[in-house]
XYZ file of C-alpha atoms in Angstrom:
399
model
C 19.701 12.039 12.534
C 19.281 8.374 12.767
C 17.033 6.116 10.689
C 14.540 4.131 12.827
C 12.288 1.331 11.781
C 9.908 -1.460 14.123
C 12.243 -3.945 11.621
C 15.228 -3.778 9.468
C 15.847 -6.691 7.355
C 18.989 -7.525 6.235
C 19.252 -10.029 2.599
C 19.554 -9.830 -0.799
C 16.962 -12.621 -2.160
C 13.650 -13.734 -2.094
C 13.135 -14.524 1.469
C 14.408 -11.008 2.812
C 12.317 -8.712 0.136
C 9.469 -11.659 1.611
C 9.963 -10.849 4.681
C 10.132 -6.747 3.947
C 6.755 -6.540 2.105
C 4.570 -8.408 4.331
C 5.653 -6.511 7.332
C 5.351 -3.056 5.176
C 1.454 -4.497 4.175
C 0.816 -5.043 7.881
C 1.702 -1.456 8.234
C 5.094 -2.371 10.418
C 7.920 0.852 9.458
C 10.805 -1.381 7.785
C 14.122 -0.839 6.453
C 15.614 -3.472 3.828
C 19.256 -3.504 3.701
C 21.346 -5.071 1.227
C 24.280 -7.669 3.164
C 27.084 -6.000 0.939
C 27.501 -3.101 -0.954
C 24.232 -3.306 -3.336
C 22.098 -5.734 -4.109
C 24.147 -8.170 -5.994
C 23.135 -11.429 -7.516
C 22.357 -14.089 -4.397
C 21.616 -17.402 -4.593
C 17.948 -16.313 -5.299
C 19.397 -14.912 -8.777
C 20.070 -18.340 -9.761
C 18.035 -20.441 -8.337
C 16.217 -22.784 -10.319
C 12.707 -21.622 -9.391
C 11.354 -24.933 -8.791
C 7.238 -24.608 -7.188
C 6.466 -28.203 -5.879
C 5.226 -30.033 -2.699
C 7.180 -32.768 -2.579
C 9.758 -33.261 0.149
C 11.195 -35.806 2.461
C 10.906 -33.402 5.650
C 6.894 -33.068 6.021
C 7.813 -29.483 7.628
C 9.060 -28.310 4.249
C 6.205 -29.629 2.120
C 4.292 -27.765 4.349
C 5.899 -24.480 3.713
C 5.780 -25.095 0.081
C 1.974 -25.740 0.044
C 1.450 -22.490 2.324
C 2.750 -20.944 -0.423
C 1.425 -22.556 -3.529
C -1.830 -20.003 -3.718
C 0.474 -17.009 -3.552
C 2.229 -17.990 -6.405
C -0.752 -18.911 -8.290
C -2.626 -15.292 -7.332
C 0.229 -13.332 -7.404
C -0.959 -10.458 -9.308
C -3.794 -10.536 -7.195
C -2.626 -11.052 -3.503
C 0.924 -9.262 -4.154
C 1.305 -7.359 -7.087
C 3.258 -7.175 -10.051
C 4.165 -10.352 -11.658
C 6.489 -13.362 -10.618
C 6.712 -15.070 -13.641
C 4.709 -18.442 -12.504
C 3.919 -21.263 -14.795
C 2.312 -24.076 -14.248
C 3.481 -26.818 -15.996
C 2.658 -30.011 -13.443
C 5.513 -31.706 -11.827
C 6.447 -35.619 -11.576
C 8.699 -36.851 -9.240
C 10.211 -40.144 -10.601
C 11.558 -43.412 -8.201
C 12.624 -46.605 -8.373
C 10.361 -49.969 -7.128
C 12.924 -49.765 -3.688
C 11.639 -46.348 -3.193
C 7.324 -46.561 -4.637
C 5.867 -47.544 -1.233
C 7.825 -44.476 0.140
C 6.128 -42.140 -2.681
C 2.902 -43.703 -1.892
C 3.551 -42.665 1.940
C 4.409 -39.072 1.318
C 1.830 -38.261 -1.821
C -0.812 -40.101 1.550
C 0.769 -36.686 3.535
C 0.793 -34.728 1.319
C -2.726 -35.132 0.375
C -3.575 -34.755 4.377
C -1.723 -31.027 4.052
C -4.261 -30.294 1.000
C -1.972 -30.657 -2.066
C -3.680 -31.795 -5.158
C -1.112 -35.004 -5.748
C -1.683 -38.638 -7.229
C 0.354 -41.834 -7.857
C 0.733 -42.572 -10.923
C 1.742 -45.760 -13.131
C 4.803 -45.026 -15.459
C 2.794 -45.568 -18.394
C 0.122 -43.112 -17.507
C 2.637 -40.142 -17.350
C 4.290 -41.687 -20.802
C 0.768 -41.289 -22.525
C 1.140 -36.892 -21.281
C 4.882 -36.728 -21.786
C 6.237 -37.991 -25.103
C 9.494 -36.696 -24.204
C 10.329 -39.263 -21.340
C 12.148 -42.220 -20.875
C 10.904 -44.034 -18.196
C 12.624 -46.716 -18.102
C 13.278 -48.349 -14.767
C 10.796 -46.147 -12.909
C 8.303 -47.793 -11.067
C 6.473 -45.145 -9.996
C 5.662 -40.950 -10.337
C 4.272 -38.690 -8.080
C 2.631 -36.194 -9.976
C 1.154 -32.561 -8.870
C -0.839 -30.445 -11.548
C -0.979 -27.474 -10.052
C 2.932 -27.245 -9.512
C 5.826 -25.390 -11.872
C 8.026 -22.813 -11.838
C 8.587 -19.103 -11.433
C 11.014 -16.547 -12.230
C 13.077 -15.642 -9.016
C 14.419 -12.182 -10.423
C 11.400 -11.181 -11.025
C 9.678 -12.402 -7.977
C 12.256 -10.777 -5.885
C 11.625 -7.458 -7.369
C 7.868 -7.418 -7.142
C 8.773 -8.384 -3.170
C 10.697 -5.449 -2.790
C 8.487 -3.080 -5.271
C 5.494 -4.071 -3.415
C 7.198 -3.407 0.006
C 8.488 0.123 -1.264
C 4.869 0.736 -2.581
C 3.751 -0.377 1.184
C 6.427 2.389 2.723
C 9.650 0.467 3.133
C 12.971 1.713 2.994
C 15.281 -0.334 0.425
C 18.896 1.063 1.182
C 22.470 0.138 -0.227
C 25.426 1.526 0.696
C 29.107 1.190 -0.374
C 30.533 -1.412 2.892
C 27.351 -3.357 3.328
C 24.953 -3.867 6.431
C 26.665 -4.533 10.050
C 24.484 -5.047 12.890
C 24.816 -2.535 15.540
C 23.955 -3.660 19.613
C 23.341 -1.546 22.583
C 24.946 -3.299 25.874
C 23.740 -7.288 25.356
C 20.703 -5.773 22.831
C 20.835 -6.056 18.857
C 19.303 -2.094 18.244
C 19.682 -1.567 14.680
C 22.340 -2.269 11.407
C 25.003 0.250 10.555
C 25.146 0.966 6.836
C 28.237 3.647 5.691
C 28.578 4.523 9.350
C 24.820 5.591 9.288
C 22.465 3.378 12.131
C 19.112 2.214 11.486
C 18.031 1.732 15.234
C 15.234 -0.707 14.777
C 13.396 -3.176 17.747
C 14.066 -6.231 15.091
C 16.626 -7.267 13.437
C 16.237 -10.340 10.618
C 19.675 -11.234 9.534
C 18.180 -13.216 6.098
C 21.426 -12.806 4.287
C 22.243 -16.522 2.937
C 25.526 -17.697 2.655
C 26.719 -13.989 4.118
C 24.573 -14.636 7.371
C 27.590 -16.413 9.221
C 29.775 -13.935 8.610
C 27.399 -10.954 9.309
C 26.970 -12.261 12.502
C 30.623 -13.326 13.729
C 31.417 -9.911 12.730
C 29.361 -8.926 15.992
C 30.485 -11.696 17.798
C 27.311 -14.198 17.648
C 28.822 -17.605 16.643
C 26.576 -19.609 14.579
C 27.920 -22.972 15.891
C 27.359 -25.405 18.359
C 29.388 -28.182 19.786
C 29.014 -31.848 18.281
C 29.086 -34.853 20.030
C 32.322 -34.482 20.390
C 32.229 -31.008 22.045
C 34.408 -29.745 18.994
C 32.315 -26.850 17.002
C 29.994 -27.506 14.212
C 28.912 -24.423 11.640
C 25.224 -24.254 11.414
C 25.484 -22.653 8.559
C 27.825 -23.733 5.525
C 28.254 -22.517 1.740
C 27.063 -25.327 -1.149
C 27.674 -24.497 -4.648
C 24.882 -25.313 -6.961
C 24.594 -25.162 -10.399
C 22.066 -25.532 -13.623
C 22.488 -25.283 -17.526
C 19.682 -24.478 -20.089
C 19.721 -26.305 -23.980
C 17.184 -25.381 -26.634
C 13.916 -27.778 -27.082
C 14.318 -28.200 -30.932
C 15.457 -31.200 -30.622
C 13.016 -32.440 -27.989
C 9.881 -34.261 -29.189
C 6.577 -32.919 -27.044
C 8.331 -30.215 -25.123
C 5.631 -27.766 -25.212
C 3.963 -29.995 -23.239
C 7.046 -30.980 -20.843
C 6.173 -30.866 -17.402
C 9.024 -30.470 -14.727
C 10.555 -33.522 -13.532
C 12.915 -34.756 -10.347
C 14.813 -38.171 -11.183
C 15.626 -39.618 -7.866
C 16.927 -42.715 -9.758
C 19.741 -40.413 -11.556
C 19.855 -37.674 -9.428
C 18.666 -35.196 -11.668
C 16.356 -32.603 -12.537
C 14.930 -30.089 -16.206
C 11.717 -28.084 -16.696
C 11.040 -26.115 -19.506
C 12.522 -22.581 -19.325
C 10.387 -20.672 -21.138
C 9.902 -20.396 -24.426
C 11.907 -22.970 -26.829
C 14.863 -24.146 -23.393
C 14.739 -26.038 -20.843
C 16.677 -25.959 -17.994
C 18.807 -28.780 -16.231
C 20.706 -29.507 -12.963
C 24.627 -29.278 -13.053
C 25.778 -30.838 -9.938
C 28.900 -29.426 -8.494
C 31.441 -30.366 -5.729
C 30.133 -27.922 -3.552
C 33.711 -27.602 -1.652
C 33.785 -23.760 -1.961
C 31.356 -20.852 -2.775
C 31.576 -19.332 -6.562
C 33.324 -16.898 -7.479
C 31.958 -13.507 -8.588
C 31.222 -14.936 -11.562
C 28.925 -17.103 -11.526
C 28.764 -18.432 -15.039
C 29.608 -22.108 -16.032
C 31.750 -22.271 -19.078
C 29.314 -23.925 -21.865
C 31.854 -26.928 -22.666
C 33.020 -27.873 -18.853
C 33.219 -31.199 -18.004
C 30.188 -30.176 -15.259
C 28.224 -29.760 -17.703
C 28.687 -32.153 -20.498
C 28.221 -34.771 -17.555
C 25.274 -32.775 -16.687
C 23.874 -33.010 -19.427
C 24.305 -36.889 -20.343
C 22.950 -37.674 -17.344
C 19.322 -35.714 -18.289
C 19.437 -36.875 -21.700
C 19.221 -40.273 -20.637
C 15.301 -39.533 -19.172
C 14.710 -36.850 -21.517
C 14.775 -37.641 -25.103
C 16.956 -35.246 -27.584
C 18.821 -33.691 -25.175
C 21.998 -35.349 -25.934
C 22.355 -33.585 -29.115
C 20.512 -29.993 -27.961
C 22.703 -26.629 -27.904
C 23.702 -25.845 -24.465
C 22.868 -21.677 -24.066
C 23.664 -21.114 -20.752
C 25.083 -22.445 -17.592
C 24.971 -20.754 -14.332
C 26.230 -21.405 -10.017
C 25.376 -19.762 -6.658
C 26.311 -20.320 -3.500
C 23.544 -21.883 -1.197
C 22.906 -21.679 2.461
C 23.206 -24.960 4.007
C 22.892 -26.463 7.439
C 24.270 -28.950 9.617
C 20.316 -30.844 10.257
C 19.303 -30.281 6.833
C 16.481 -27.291 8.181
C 16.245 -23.798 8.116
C 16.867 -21.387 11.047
C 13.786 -19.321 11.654
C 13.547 -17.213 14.563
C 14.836 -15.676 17.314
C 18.487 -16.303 19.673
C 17.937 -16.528 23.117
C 21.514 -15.031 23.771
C 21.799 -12.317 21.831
C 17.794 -10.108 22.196
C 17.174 -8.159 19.059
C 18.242 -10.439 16.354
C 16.303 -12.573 14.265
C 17.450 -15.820 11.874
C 16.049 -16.393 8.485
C 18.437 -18.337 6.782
C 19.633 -21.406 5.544
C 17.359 -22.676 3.680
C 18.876 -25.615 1.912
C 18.046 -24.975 -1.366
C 14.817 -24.529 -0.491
C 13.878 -20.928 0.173
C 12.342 -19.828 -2.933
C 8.970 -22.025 -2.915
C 8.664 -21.628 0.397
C 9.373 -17.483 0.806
C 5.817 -16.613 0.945
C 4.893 -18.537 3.646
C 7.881 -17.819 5.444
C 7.705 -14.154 4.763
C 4.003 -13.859 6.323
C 4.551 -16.129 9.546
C 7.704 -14.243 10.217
C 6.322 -10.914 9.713
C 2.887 -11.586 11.860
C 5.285 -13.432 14.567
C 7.667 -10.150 14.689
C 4.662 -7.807 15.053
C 2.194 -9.748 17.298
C 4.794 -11.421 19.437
C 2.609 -14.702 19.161
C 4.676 -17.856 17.539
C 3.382 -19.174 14.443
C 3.610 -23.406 14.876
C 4.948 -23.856 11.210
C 8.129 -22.403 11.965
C 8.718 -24.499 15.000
C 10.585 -26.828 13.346
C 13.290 -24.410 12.458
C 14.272 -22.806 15.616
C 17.924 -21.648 15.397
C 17.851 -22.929 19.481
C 17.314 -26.587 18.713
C 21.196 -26.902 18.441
C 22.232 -25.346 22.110
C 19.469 -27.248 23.701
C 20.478 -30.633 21.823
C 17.292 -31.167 20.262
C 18.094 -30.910 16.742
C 16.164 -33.802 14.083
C 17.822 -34.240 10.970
C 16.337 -34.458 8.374
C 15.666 -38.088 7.213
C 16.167 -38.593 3.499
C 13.538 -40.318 2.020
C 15.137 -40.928 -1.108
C 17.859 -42.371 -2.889
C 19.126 -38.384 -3.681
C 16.121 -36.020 -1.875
């Protein structure tokens, strides 16, 4: 006999086991399928598990703060634990860009974040560790940090199990199955879960998922010639130990917009740093960095030039995913007019972990109550076959 569920949710990561457990707390009957054949490492696995407010889209910031709390109570509101720290975060520009910061801490402060301007010298006094030359000024948030996104991910889909979902695998991964011009249910080893929703929230795999069942996630440019909304970008960090680091108990995380860079600590004694990458193809199956790369050695100079003793620190790990991107710089949240049944959660721009909480409860109370939640608005996957897509302005000289 068939499976059934009121939702089957297909995704590897944070924002599908999101998505899962706050439909199975609302007491929705919901299956949680892995994209491929297990629950491999996603992007989630490696993300860098940044917790912070500060964007250049407003509707992003908002996500992030609508999920601050969660983090924060996490043993309390979820379960389990997610690994959160907070460490404070400082987001550092140049004097082009500190009437900007002073603009978005002003909105951010209108959303409720606890955020302040501060002068260069005022973060030096907290943060030994810094160079700041050539910043002008710092955005700072106390309350933000970072959290582990393994271990999030499993309490997510613990928590959901606990609740009454099903978390399947099978050997061929999840296809979604439609009856006549309806999406009914996913097919998983040639068994159907029939199910009224369907949340395709499978990353970089979402694309493909859905062109295997002919539903094209593209739309003509102003050219008429097709555009992917959704495209693979590879991403990458490294961590170094913090002997060599003067203060870094006390380092906070920090954005560079002047280099382009980013580091928080890592736990105990590491702290972790951005390795950009050409992002031309997805990684491999392996998704370690080899220690001595030339990625990473620039990587690494490039850090070490804000954050003292880094230059000389021992590089312990190096890791890449494959992120979800898309063509307006926004996420696609919701449902396709043309094809009933199925429902987007993807492509979240490096983005999705801060903001899965949020994203997992609006989705879930919008699935069940049929009533549209406004902070999702904004990333309608619709806005690009009725031509009103609005990219994403970037703020900054790299955010």
């Amino acid at each position: 006999m068939p499976r059934t569920a009121d939702v089957a949710v297909i995704g590897d990561g944070v924002i599908g086991a999101s998505i899962a457990y706050h439909l199975a707390a609302a007491g929705a009957e919901v299956a949680l399928l892995a994209r491929s054949g297990g629950f491999r490492p996603s992007a989630t696995h490696q993300s860098a598990g940044q917790i912070r407010m500060h964007h250049s889209d407003p509707h992003d910031a908002r996500l992030a703060a609508l999920g601050l709390e969660t983090f924060e109570r996490w043993t309390e509101i979820i379960g389990g634990d997610c690994g959160f720290r907070r460490t404070g975060f400082a987001f550092l520009v140049d004097e082009e860009h500190s009437s900007v910061l002073a603009r978005t801490v002003s909105e951010l402060k209108g959303l409720g974040v606890e955020t302040t301007v501060l002068a260069p010298d005022e973060l030096a006094d907290e943060q030994p560790a810094l160079n700041l030359d050539g910043v002008a000024a710092v955005a700072y948030e106390p309350r933000s940090g970072y959290a582990d996104p393994v271990r999030t991910t499993m309490a997510l889909t613990e928590r959901a199990r606990a609740h009454g979902a099903e978390v399947l695998t099978g050997t061929g991964g999840a296809q979604l199955h439609r009856t006549g011009d309806r999406f009914t249910g996913v097919v998983l080893d040639g068994d159907v879960v029939n199910a009224e929703h369907i949340v395709v929230a499978a990353g970089v795999g979402s694309a493909a998922l859905c062109a295997a069942a002919n539903v094209d996630l593209a739309a003509a440019d102003g050219t008429g010639a097709p555009r992917a909304l959704v495209h693979s970008k590879e991403v990458g960090w490294a961590a170094a130990k913090t002997s060599t680091i003067p203060g870094a108990a006390s380092l906070c995380m920090v954005i560079d917009d002047i280099a382009g860079t980013y580091f928080r600590p890592d736990g105990l004694g590491q702290v972790l740093f951005r390795v950009p990458l050409d992002g031309s193809e997805a990684p491999a199956d392996d998704t370690r960095i080899p220690l001595r790369s030339a990625e990473v050695a620039a990587a690494r100079a490039r850090a070490a030039a804000r954050l003292r003793g880094l230059a000389t620190a021992e590089v312990t790990t190096a890791a890449r995913a494959a992120e979800a991107y898309t063509s307006d710089g926004r996420a696609l949240i919701g449902p396709l007019a043309r094809h009933p049944g199925l429902y987007l959660a993807t492509g979240f721009n490096g983005g999705g972990f801060k903001a899965a909480p949020a994203v997992g409860r609006a989705v879930a109370a919008e699935l069940l109550s049929g009533v549209v939640r406004p902070e999702l608005d904004p990333y309608r996957p619709d806005r690009f076959t009725t031509g009103q897509p609005e990219p994403i302005i970037q703020r900054y000289r790299n955010m």
